[in-house]
């Protein structure tokens, strides 16, 4: 139970798809002009990640990794089909997205109307493939955790796109320097939010995986100080966005 | 250039600046930012994308008349995935350390929006030679941004270029460090890449005001 909770918070805040590893940036920038569309896309991402990560976990476990074919018989035990993982993962994702689209259209037209147009976009969203690839490189031990990982990184992505969409709606009324308007200022805001999210790194509790930094050097201490200053700025931004979300 | 007609040459030169895939078309940001903390990784990433996009554009362009449009996304994904597997295996064989640094981001070339975007926008409607030029041009435009970001992040963040110390030794206090210069650790962390790209966009749009977006 504890490991579930830890993975859940870790994937939402510390390894946030957008702010820590920059996945799904294309749709993050393209679809974040309005809060309502951002919510639709975010929900679709959570959904598809929750379906594809456990599926790809099964593929990885019983087909792809070194010795995974042992269940077929001892003569298959030393096959390693790892090099096929890209093509199989992306095929699974593309198929699942189509399948999900058909099923949702059939059984819940109202959900289809809100998610529908975003589903085809999602097949080529890096966050989805990234979720499966990270699941593979991080050796997620069982299918429950894989499901948890998919859902929680989806939620992280959802929060990110929601926050930026809210900020972008408000920033339309501000006087941004002309060359920065639109794309430029969005990049910079995302950077500041990312710095804010970096501060969640301290949340990591007693774990089996050491934090990524080794012993702190002077440069890192300095980096920490700077982070703290920037964090405050970014958190002001975030506070604004959360207030807006509440107001909706 | 006698080799290329003027129209063909613009296929290569346009994406370098005024139609840059990252800063103008907003494509391919996903994998571009995370690996730019070092110049070396940026260069390798740019070369990998150039290979995948150049070859992929030609393949898709050759097949453009036989692909049924309903399943074209899946066909495109399979072509890209095959090319990316080749890149990944080559990197693992000849540059193992580097492929560890790039980790999942090599695989993520598959979903790099530049690739799908250029397939959809160009290769499906043009002949192989022009598609090849378009692929090279766009991946050069992508590479330039990657290299610029990588250059500043590595220089300001670790004081090195391609891993060689160019500003002196921070521990022995030689070169610039003797004057009290310090590395800016802030440049190493991921969000700095976003801010550097934001500044590049700012500079580019200030120089060419036709690119400014309506608010």
CSV table of C-alpha atoms in Angstrom, one decimal:
chain,number,residue,atom,x,y,z
A,1,UNK,CA,0.0,0.0,0.0
A,2,UNK,CA,2.8,2.4,1.0
A,3,UNK,CA,4.6,1.8,-2.3
A,4,UNK,CA,1.4,2.5,-4.2
A,5,UNK,CA,1.0,5.8,-2.4
A,6,UNK,CA,4.7,6.7,-2.9
A,7,UNK,CA,4.6,5.9,-6.6
A,8,UNK,CA,1.3,7.9,-6.9
A,9,UNK,CA,2.7,11.1,-5.5
A,10,UNK,CA,6.1,10.6,-7.0
A,11,UNK,CA,4.7,10.4,-10.6
A,12,UNK,CA,2.3,13.3,-10.1
A,13,UNK,CA,4.7,15.8,-8.5
A,14,UNK,CA,8.3,14.8,-8.7
A,15,UNK,CA,8.5,13.0,-12.1
A,16,UNK,CA,5.7,15.2,-13.6
A,17,UNK,CA,5.4,14.3,-17.3
A,18,UNK,CA,5.5,17.9,-18.4
A,19,UNK,CA,7.8,19.7,-15.9
A,20,UNK,CA,10.4,17.0,-15.2
A,21,UNK,CA,10.7,15.2,-18.5
A,22,UNK,CA,9.0,17.4,-21.1
A,23,UNK,CA,6.6,14.8,-22.5
A,24,UNK,CA,3.5,15.7,-24.4
A,25,UNK,CA,4.8,19.2,-24.9
A,26,UNK,CA,3.3,19.5,-28.4
A,27,UNK,CA,-0.3,19.0,-27.4
A,28,UNK,CA,0.4,20.8,-24.1
A,29,UNK,CA,1.3,23.9,-26.0
A,30,UNK,CA,-1.2,23.5,-28.8
A,31,UNK,CA,-4.4,22.7,-26.9
A,32,UNK,CA,-3.9,24.9,-23.8
A,33,UNK,CA,-5.6,28.0,-25.0
A,34,UNK,CA,-8.9,27.3,-23.3
A,35,UNK,CA,-9.5,25.6,-20.0
A,36,UNK,CA,-12.5,23.5,-21.2
A,37,UNK,CA,-10.6,21.9,-24.1
A,38,UNK,CA,-7.6,21.4,-21.8
A,39,UNK,CA,-9.7,19.5,-19.4
A,40,UNK,CA,-11.0,17.2,-22.2
A,41,UNK,CA,-7.6,16.4,-23.5
A,42,UNK,CA,-6.2,15.9,-20.0
A,43,UNK,CA,-9.0,13.4,-19.1
A,44,UNK,CA,-8.4,11.5,-22.3
A,45,UNK,CA,-4.7,11.3,-21.5
A,46,UNK,CA,-5.3,9.9,-18.0
A,47,UNK,CA,-7.7,7.3,-19.5
A,48,UNK,CA,-5.4,6.2,-22.3
A,49,UNK,CA,-2.3,6.0,-20.1
A,50,UNK,CA,-4.3,4.0,-17.6
A,51,UNK,CA,-5.2,1.5,-20.3
A,52,UNK,CA,-1.9,1.3,-22.3
A,53,UNK,CA,0.7,1.2,-19.5
A,54,UNK,CA,-0.6,-2.1,-17.9
A,55,UNK,CA,-1.1,-3.6,-21.4
A,56,UNK,CA,2.4,-2.8,-22.4
A,57,UNK,CA,3.6,-4.0,-19.0
A,58,UNK,CA,2.1,-7.4,-19.9
A,59,UNK,CA,3.7,-7.3,-23.3
A,60,UNK,CA,7.0,-6.4,-21.8
A,61,UNK,CA,6.8,-9.1,-19.1
A,62,UNK,CA,5.6,-12.0,-21.2
A,63,UNK,CA,7.0,-11.3,-24.6
A,64,UNK,CA,9.8,-8.7,-24.8
A,65,UNK,CA,12.3,-8.8,-21.9
A,66,UNK,CA,15.2,-11.1,-21.6
A,67,UNK,CA,14.0,-14.6,-20.9
A,68,UNK,CA,10.3,-13.5,-21.0
A,69,UNK,CA,9.4,-16.3,-23.4
A,70,UNK,CA,10.3,-19.0,-20.8
A,71,UNK,CA,6.6,-19.7,-20.3
A,72,UNK,CA,6.5,-21.2,-23.8
A,73,UNK,CA,9.0,-23.9,-22.8
A,74,UNK,CA,12.7,-24.1,-21.8
A,75,UNK,CA,14.0,-23.9,-25.4
A,76,UNK,CA,12.6,-20.3,-25.7
A,77,UNK,CA,14.1,-19.1,-22.4
A,78,UNK,CA,17.1,-17.3,-23.8
A,79,UNK,CA,15.4,-15.1,-26.3
A,80,UNK,CA,15.5,-11.4,-25.8
A,81,UNK,CA,13.1,-9.5,-28.0
A,82,UNK,CA,13.8,-6.2,-26.3
A,83,UNK,CA,14.6,-4.4,-29.5
A,84,UNK,CA,11.1,-4.9,-30.7
A,85,UNK,CA,9.6,-2.9,-27.8
A,86,UNK,CA,9.3,0.4,-29.7
A,87,UNK,CA,7.3,-1.0,-32.5
A,88,UNK,CA,5.1,-3.2,-30.3
A,89,UNK,CA,4.4,-0.4,-27.8
A,90,UNK,CA,3.4,2.1,-30.5
A,91,UNK,CA,1.2,-0.5,-32.2
A,92,UNK,CA,-0.5,-1.3,-28.9
A,93,UNK,CA,-1.1,2.4,-28.3
A,94,UNK,CA,-2.4,3.1,-31.8
A,95,UNK,CA,-4.7,0.1,-31.7
A,96,UNK,CA,-6.0,0.8,-28.1
A,97,UNK,CA,-6.7,4.4,-29.0
A,98,UNK,CA,-8.8,3.4,-32.0
A,99,UNK,CA,-10.5,0.7,-29.9
A,100,UNK,CA,-11.2,3.0,-27.0
A,101,UNK,CA,-12.7,5.5,-29.5
A,102,UNK,CA,-15.0,2.9,-31.0
A,103,UNK,CA,-16.1,1.5,-27.6
A,104,UNK,CA,-16.7,5.0,-26.0
A,105,UNK,CA,-18.6,6.1,-29.1
A,106,UNK,CA,-20.9,3.0,-28.8
A,107,UNK,CA,-21.6,3.0,-25.1
A,108,UNK,CA,-21.3,6.6,-23.9
A,109,UNK,CA,-22.0,9.2,-26.6
A,110,UNK,CA,-21.8,12.0,-24.1
A,111,UNK,CA,-18.3,11.0,-23.0
A,112,UNK,CA,-17.4,10.6,-26.7
A,113,UNK,CA,-18.6,14.1,-27.4
A,114,UNK,CA,-16.3,15.5,-24.8
A,115,UNK,CA,-13.3,13.2,-25.4
A,116,UNK,CA,-13.9,12.2,-29.0
A,117,UNK,CA,-12.0,14.8,-30.9
A,118,UNK,CA,-8.9,14.4,-28.7
A,119,UNK,CA,-8.6,10.7,-28.9
A,120,UNK,CA,-6.9,10.5,-32.3
A,121,UNK,CA,-4.5,13.2,-31.3
A,122,UNK,CA,-3.4,11.1,-28.4
A,123,UNK,CA,-1.9,8.2,-30.4
A,124,UNK,CA,1.0,10.5,-31.2
A,125,UNK,CA,1.3,12.2,-27.8
A,126,UNK,CA,4.8,11.6,-26.5
A,127,UNK,CA,3.4,11.3,-22.9
A,128,UNK,CA,1.6,8.1,-23.8
A,129,UNK,CA,4.6,6.3,-25.4
A,130,UNK,CA,6.9,7.9,-22.8
A,131,UNK,CA,4.7,6.4,-20.0
A,132,UNK,CA,5.3,2.9,-21.4
A,133,UNK,CA,9.0,3.4,-22.0
A,134,UNK,CA,9.6,4.7,-18.5
A,135,UNK,CA,7.5,1.8,-17.2
A,136,UNK,CA,10.0,-0.4,-18.9
A,137,UNK,CA,13.2,1.3,-17.9
A,138,UNK,CA,12.2,1.7,-14.3
A,139,UNK,CA,11.3,-1.9,-13.9
A,140,UNK,CA,7.9,-1.5,-12.4
A,141,UNK,CA,7.5,-4.8,-10.6
A,142,UNK,CA,3.8,-5.7,-10.9
A,143,UNK,CA,0.7,-4.9,-12.9
A,144,UNK,CA,-1.0,-3.0,-10.1
A,145,UNK,CA,1.8,-0.6,-9.9
A,146,UNK,CA,1.9,-0.3,-13.6
A,147,UNK,CA,-1.7,0.7,-13.6
A,148,UNK,CA,-1.1,3.1,-10.8
A,149,UNK,CA,1.9,4.6,-12.7
A,150,UNK,CA,-0.2,5.1,-15.8
A,151,UNK,CA,-3.0,6.8,-14.0
A,152,UNK,CA,-0.9,9.0,-11.7
A,153,UNK,CA,1.4,10.3,-14.5
A,154,UNK,CA,-1.8,11.0,-16.4
A,155,UNK,CA,-3.0,13.1,-13.5
A,156,UNK,CA,0.3,14.9,-13.4
A,157,UNK,CA,-0.1,15.8,-17.0
A,158,UNK,CA,-3.7,16.8,-16.5
A,159,UNK,CA,-2.7,19.2,-13.7
A,160,UNK,CA,0.0,20.7,-15.8
A,161,UNK,CA,-2.2,21.4,-18.8
A,162,UNK,CA,-5.0,22.7,-16.6
A,163,UNK,CA,-2.7,25.2,-14.8
A,164,UNK,CA,-1.2,26.5,-18.0
A,165,UNK,CA,-4.6,26.9,-19.7
A,166,UNK,CA,-5.9,28.9,-16.8
A,167,UNK,CA,-2.8,31.1,-16.9
A,168,UNK,CA,-3.0,31.6,-20.6
A,169,UNK,CA,-6.7,32.6,-20.4
A,170,UNK,CA,-5.8,35.3,-17.9
A,171,UNK,CA,-2.6,36.4,-19.6
A,172,UNK,CA,-4.6,37.5,-22.6
A,173,UNK,CA,-5.4,40.7,-20.6
A,174,UNK,CA,-1.8,41.5,-19.7
A,175,UNK,CA,0.6,43.6,-21.6
A,176,UNK,CA,3.2,41.0,-22.8
A,177,UNK,CA,6.0,42.4,-24.9
A,178,UNK,CA,5.0,41.8,-28.5
A,179,UNK,CA,7.7,39.3,-29.6
A,180,UNK,CA,7.0,37.1,-26.6
A,181,UNK,CA,3.2,37.0,-27.1
A,182,UNK,CA,1.7,33.5,-27.5
A,183,UNK,CA,4.4,30.9,-27.7
A,184,UNK,CA,7.3,32.7,-26.0
A,185,UNK,CA,5.6,33.6,-22.8
A,186,UNK,CA,4.1,30.2,-22.6
A,187,UNK,CA,7.5,28.6,-22.6
A,188,UNK,CA,8.8,31.0,-19.9
A,189,UNK,CA,5.8,30.4,-17.7
A,190,UNK,CA,6.2,26.6,-18.1
A,191,UNK,CA,9.8,27.0,-17.2
A,192,UNK,CA,8.9,28.9,-14.0
A,193,UNK,CA,6.2,26.3,-13.1
A,194,UNK,CA,8.8,23.6,-13.7
A,195,UNK,CA,11.1,25.2,-11.2
A,196,UNK,CA,8.3,25.3,-8.7
A,197,UNK,CA,7.6,21.6,-9.3
A,198,UNK,CA,11.3,20.9,-8.7
A,199,UNK,CA,10.8,21.8,-5.1
A,200,UNK,CA,8.6,18.7,-4.7
A,201,UNK,CA,11.8,16.7,-5.0
A,202,UNK,CA,12.2,17.2,-1.3
A,203,UNK,CA,9.0,15.2,-0.7
A,204,UNK,CA,10.7,11.9,-1.5
A,205,UNK,CA,10.5,9.8,1.7
A,206,UNK,CA,12.5,6.8,2.8
A,207,UNK,CA,12.9,5.1,-0.5
A,208,UNK,CA,14.9,2.4,-2.2
A,209,UNK,CA,16.0,4.7,-5.0
A,210,UNK,CA,18.6,7.3,-4.2
A,211,UNK,CA,17.8,10.9,-5.2
A,212,UNK,CA,19.3,11.8,-8.5
A,213,UNK,CA,21.8,14.3,-7.2
A,214,UNK,CA,24.9,12.9,-5.5
A,215,UNK,CA,26.6,14.7,-2.6
A,216,UNK,CA,25.9,18.4,-2.9
A,217,UNK,CA,28.7,20.5,-4.2
A,218,UNK,CA,29.0,24.3,-3.9
A,219,UNK,CA,27.4,24.7,-7.3
A,220,UNK,CA,24.4,22.7,-6.2
A,221,UNK,CA,24.0,24.6,-3.0
A,222,UNK,CA,24.0,27.7,-5.1
A,223,UNK,CA,21.5,26.1,-7.4
A,224,UNK,CA,19.3,25.4,-4.5
A,225,UNK,CA,19.3,29.0,-3.3
A,226,UNK,CA,18.4,30.1,-6.8
A,227,UNK,CA,15.7,27.5,-7.0
A,228,UNK,CA,14.2,28.8,-3.8
A,229,UNK,CA,14.0,32.3,-5.1
A,230,UNK,CA,12.5,31.3,-8.4
A,231,UNK,CA,10.2,28.9,-6.7
A,232,UNK,CA,8.5,31.7,-4.9
A,233,UNK,CA,7.9,33.5,-8.2
A,234,UNK,CA,6.6,30.3,-9.7
A,235,UNK,CA,4.4,29.5,-6.8
A,236,UNK,CA,2.8,32.9,-7.1
A,237,UNK,CA,2.0,31.9,-10.6
A,238,UNK,CA,0.6,28.6,-9.5
A,239,UNK,CA,-1.5,30.1,-6.7
A,240,UNK,CA,-3.0,32.4,-9.3
A,241,UNK,CA,-3.8,29.5,-11.6
A,242,UNK,CA,-5.3,27.4,-8.8
A,243,UNK,CA,-7.5,30.2,-7.7
A,244,UNK,CA,-8.8,30.5,-11.2
A,245,UNK,CA,-9.5,26.8,-11.4
A,246,UNK,CA,-11.5,27.1,-8.2
A,247,UNK,CA,-13.4,30.1,-9.5
A,248,UNK,CA,-14.6,28.1,-12.6
B,1,UNK,CA,23.6,26.5,-55.9
B,2,UNK,CA,23.6,24.8,-59.3
B,3,UNK,CA,22.7,21.5,-57.7
B,4,UNK,CA,19.4,22.7,-56.4
B,5,UNK,CA,16.8,24.9,-58.1
B,6,UNK,CA,15.8,27.9,-56.2
B,7,UNK,CA,12.5,26.3,-55.1
B,8,UNK,CA,14.3,23.3,-53.8
B,9,UNK,CA,16.9,25.3,-52.0
B,10,UNK,CA,14.2,27.1,-50.1
B,11,UNK,CA,13.0,23.8,-48.8
B,12,UNK,CA,16.3,23.6,-46.9
B,13,UNK,CA,16.8,27.2,-46.0
B,14,UNK,CA,13.3,28.1,-44.8
B,15,UNK,CA,13.1,25.8,-41.8
B,16,UNK,CA,16.4,27.1,-40.6
B,17,UNK,CA,14.9,30.4,-39.5
B,18,UNK,CA,11.6,31.8,-40.6
B,19,UNK,CA,9.7,28.5,-40.6
B,20,UNK,CA,11.7,26.8,-37.9
B,21,UNK,CA,10.0,23.6,-36.7
B,22,UNK,CA,10.6,24.4,-33.0
B,23,UNK,CA,10.1,28.1,-32.6
B,24,UNK,CA,7.5,28.7,-35.4
B,25,UNK,CA,5.7,25.5,-36.2
B,26,UNK,CA,5.8,24.4,-32.5
B,27,UNK,CA,6.6,20.8,-33.4
B,28,UNK,CA,9.0,18.4,-31.8
B,29,UNK,CA,9.5,20.1,-28.5
B,30,UNK,CA,8.8,17.0,-26.5
B,31,UNK,CA,12.1,15.3,-27.0
B,32,UNK,CA,14.1,18.4,-27.7
B,33,UNK,CA,14.3,19.9,-24.3
B,34,UNK,CA,15.2,17.1,-21.9
B,35,UNK,CA,18.5,16.1,-23.5
B,36,UNK,CA,20.0,19.6,-24.1
B,37,UNK,CA,21.9,19.8,-20.8
B,38,UNK,CA,25.0,18.6,-22.8
B,39,UNK,CA,26.1,19.7,-26.3
B,40,UNK,CA,27.1,16.2,-27.2
B,41,UNK,CA,23.7,14.6,-26.5
B,42,UNK,CA,22.1,17.5,-28.5
B,43,UNK,CA,24.3,16.8,-31.5
B,44,UNK,CA,23.6,13.1,-31.5
B,45,UNK,CA,19.9,13.7,-31.1
B,46,UNK,CA,19.9,16.1,-34.0
B,47,UNK,CA,21.7,13.6,-36.2
B,48,UNK,CA,19.3,10.8,-35.2
B,49,UNK,CA,16.3,12.9,-36.1
B,50,UNK,CA,17.9,13.9,-39.4
B,51,UNK,CA,18.4,10.3,-40.3
B,52,UNK,CA,14.8,9.3,-39.3
B,53,UNK,CA,13.2,12.3,-40.9
B,54,UNK,CA,15.2,12.2,-44.1
B,55,UNK,CA,14.8,8.5,-44.8
B,56,UNK,CA,11.2,8.4,-43.4
B,57,UNK,CA,10.1,11.2,-45.7
B,58,UNK,CA,11.5,9.4,-48.7
B,59,UNK,CA,9.8,6.1,-47.7
B,60,UNK,CA,6.4,7.7,-47.1
B,61,UNK,CA,6.7,9.8,-50.2
B,62,UNK,CA,7.4,6.6,-52.3
B,63,UNK,CA,4.4,4.9,-50.7
B,64,UNK,CA,2.1,7.9,-50.8
B,65,UNK,CA,-0.1,6.6,-53.6
B,66,UNK,CA,-0.7,3.1,-52.1
B,67,UNK,CA,-1.4,4.0,-48.4
B,68,UNK,CA,-5.1,4.0,-47.8
B,69,UNK,CA,-5.8,7.3,-46.0
B,70,UNK,CA,-7.8,5.7,-43.2
B,71,UNK,CA,-4.8,3.8,-41.8
B,72,UNK,CA,-2.1,6.2,-42.8
B,73,UNK,CA,-1.3,7.1,-39.1
B,74,UNK,CA,-0.5,3.5,-38.3
B,75,UNK,CA,1.6,3.0,-41.5
B,76,UNK,CA,3.5,6.2,-40.6
B,77,UNK,CA,4.1,5.0,-37.1
B,78,UNK,CA,5.4,1.6,-38.2
B,79,UNK,CA,7.8,3.3,-40.7
B,80,UNK,CA,9.1,5.7,-38.0
B,81,UNK,CA,9.3,2.9,-35.4
B,82,UNK,CA,11.4,0.7,-37.7
B,83,UNK,CA,13.9,3.6,-38.4
B,84,UNK,CA,14.1,4.5,-34.7
B,85,UNK,CA,14.9,0.9,-33.8
B,86,UNK,CA,17.8,1.1,-36.3
B,87,UNK,CA,19.1,4.3,-34.7
B,88,UNK,CA,18.7,2.8,-31.2
B,89,UNK,CA,20.6,-0.3,-32.0
B,90,UNK,CA,23.4,1.6,-33.7
B,91,UNK,CA,23.7,3.9,-30.7
B,92,UNK,CA,23.7,1.0,-28.3
B,93,UNK,CA,26.4,-0.7,-30.3
B,94,UNK,CA,28.7,2.2,-30.9
B,95,UNK,CA,27.9,4.8,-28.2
B,96,UNK,CA,26.6,2.9,-25.2
B,97,UNK,CA,27.3,5.6,-22.6
B,98,UNK,CA,25.5,8.2,-24.7
B,99,UNK,CA,22.5,5.9,-25.3
B,100,UNK,CA,22.2,5.6,-21.6
B,101,UNK,CA,22.1,9.4,-21.3
B,102,UNK,CA,19.5,9.7,-24.0
B,103,UNK,CA,17.5,6.8,-22.4
B,104,UNK,CA,13.9,6.8,-23.5
B,105,UNK,CA,14.3,9.9,-25.6
B,106,UNK,CA,15.6,7.9,-28.5
B,107,UNK,CA,12.4,5.9,-28.5
B,108,UNK,CA,10.4,9.1,-28.2
B,109,UNK,CA,11.6,10.2,-31.6
B,110,UNK,CA,8.7,8.0,-32.8
B,111,UNK,CA,6.2,10.3,-31.4
B,112,UNK,CA,8.2,13.4,-32.2
B,113,UNK,CA,5.6,15.7,-33.7
B,114,UNK,CA,8.1,17.0,-36.3
B,115,UNK,CA,8.2,13.6,-37.9
B,116,UNK,CA,4.5,13.0,-38.1
B,117,UNK,CA,3.9,16.6,-38.9
B,118,UNK,CA,6.3,16.6,-41.9
B,119,UNK,CA,4.9,13.3,-43.1
B,120,UNK,CA,1.4,14.6,-43.1
B,121,UNK,CA,2.2,18.1,-44.3
B,122,UNK,CA,4.8,17.3,-47.0
B,123,UNK,CA,5.7,13.8,-47.8
B,124,UNK,CA,2.2,12.6,-48.5
B,125,UNK,CA,1.9,15.2,-51.3
B,126,UNK,CA,5.3,15.5,-52.8
B,127,UNK,CA,7.9,13.5,-54.7
B,128,UNK,CA,10.8,11.6,-53.0
B,129,UNK,CA,13.6,14.1,-53.8
B,130,UNK,CA,11.7,17.2,-52.6
B,131,UNK,CA,10.5,15.2,-49.5
B,132,UNK,CA,14.1,14.3,-48.8
B,133,UNK,CA,15.2,17.9,-48.9
B,134,UNK,CA,12.3,18.9,-46.8
B,135,UNK,CA,13.2,16.3,-44.2
B,136,UNK,CA,16.9,17.4,-44.1
B,137,UNK,CA,15.9,21.1,-43.9
B,138,UNK,CA,13.5,20.6,-41.1
B,139,UNK,CA,15.8,18.4,-39.1
B,140,UNK,CA,18.5,21.0,-39.6
B,141,UNK,CA,16.2,23.6,-38.2
B,142,UNK,CA,15.5,21.4,-35.3
B,143,UNK,CA,19.2,20.6,-34.8
B,144,UNK,CA,20.2,24.3,-34.8
B,145,UNK,CA,17.8,25.0,-31.9
B,146,UNK,CA,19.0,21.9,-30.0
B,147,UNK,CA,22.6,22.9,-30.5
B,148,UNK,CA,22.1,26.5,-29.5
B,149,UNK,CA,20.2,25.5,-26.3
B,150,UNK,CA,22.8,22.8,-25.6
B,151,UNK,CA,25.7,25.2,-26.1
B,152,UNK,CA,24.4,27.8,-23.6
B,153,UNK,CA,23.2,25.3,-21.1
B,154,UNK,CA,26.5,23.4,-21.0
B,155,UNK,CA,28.7,26.5,-21.2
B,156,UNK,CA,26.9,28.4,-18.4
B,157,UNK,CA,25.9,25.4,-16.4
B,158,UNK,CA,29.0,23.3,-16.3
B,159,UNK,CA,31.6,25.5,-18.0
B,160,UNK,CA,32.4,22.8,-20.5
B,161,UNK,CA,31.7,22.2,-24.2
B,162,UNK,CA,31.5,18.6,-25.5
B,163,UNK,CA,32.8,17.7,-22.0
B,164,UNK,CA,36.0,19.8,-22.4
B,165,UNK,CA,36.5,22.5,-19.8
B,166,UNK,CA,36.8,25.8,-21.7
B,167,UNK,CA,36.5,28.3,-18.9
B,168,UNK,CA,39.2,26.9,-16.7
B,169,UNK,CA,38.9,24.5,-13.7
B,170,UNK,CA,36.3,25.4,-11.1
B,171,UNK,CA,38.1,23.4,-8.3
B,172,UNK,CA,41.7,24.5,-9.0
B,173,UNK,CA,40.4,28.1,-9.7
B,174,UNK,CA,42.1,28.6,-13.0
B,175,UNK,CA,41.0,30.7,-16.0
B,176,UNK,CA,37.8,32.6,-15.5
B,177,UNK,CA,37.2,31.0,-12.1
B,178,UNK,CA,40.3,32.8,-10.8
B,179,UNK,CA,38.3,36.0,-11.3
B,180,UNK,CA,35.5,34.8,-9.1
B,181,UNK,CA,33.3,33.4,-11.9
B,182,UNK,CA,30.9,30.6,-10.8
B,183,UNK,CA,28.9,28.0,-12.8
B,184,UNK,CA,25.2,28.6,-12.8
B,185,UNK,CA,23.8,25.3,-11.6
B,186,UNK,CA,20.4,26.6,-12.5
B,187,UNK,CA,21.1,25.9,-16.2
B,188,UNK,CA,21.5,22.2,-15.6
B,189,UNK,CA,18.0,21.6,-14.2
B,190,UNK,CA,15.3,20.7,-16.9
B,191,UNK,CA,13.1,23.9,-16.6
B,192,UNK,CA,16.0,26.1,-17.7
B,193,UNK,CA,15.7,24.6,-21.2
B,194,UNK,CA,12.2,26.0,-21.5
B,195,UNK,CA,13.4,29.4,-20.5
B,196,UNK,CA,16.3,29.3,-22.9
B,197,UNK,CA,14.0,28.4,-25.8
B,198,UNK,CA,11.6,31.2,-24.7
B,199,UNK,CA,14.5,33.6,-25.0
B,200,UNK,CA,15.4,32.3,-28.4
B,201,UNK,CA,11.9,32.9,-29.5
B,202,UNK,CA,12.0,36.4,-28.1
B,203,UNK,CA,15.2,37.2,-29.9
B,204,UNK,CA,14.0,35.7,-33.2
B,205,UNK,CA,10.7,37.5,-33.2
B,206,UNK,CA,12.2,40.8,-32.2
B,207,UNK,CA,14.4,40.6,-35.2
B,208,UNK,CA,11.7,39.5,-37.6
B,209,UNK,CA,8.5,41.3,-36.5
B,210,UNK,CA,6.4,39.6,-39.1
B,211,UNK,CA,6.5,36.5,-37.0
B,212,UNK,CA,4.8,38.1,-34.0
B,213,UNK,CA,1.5,36.3,-33.0
B,214,UNK,CA,-1.8,38.1,-32.6
B,215,UNK,CA,-2.7,38.0,-28.9
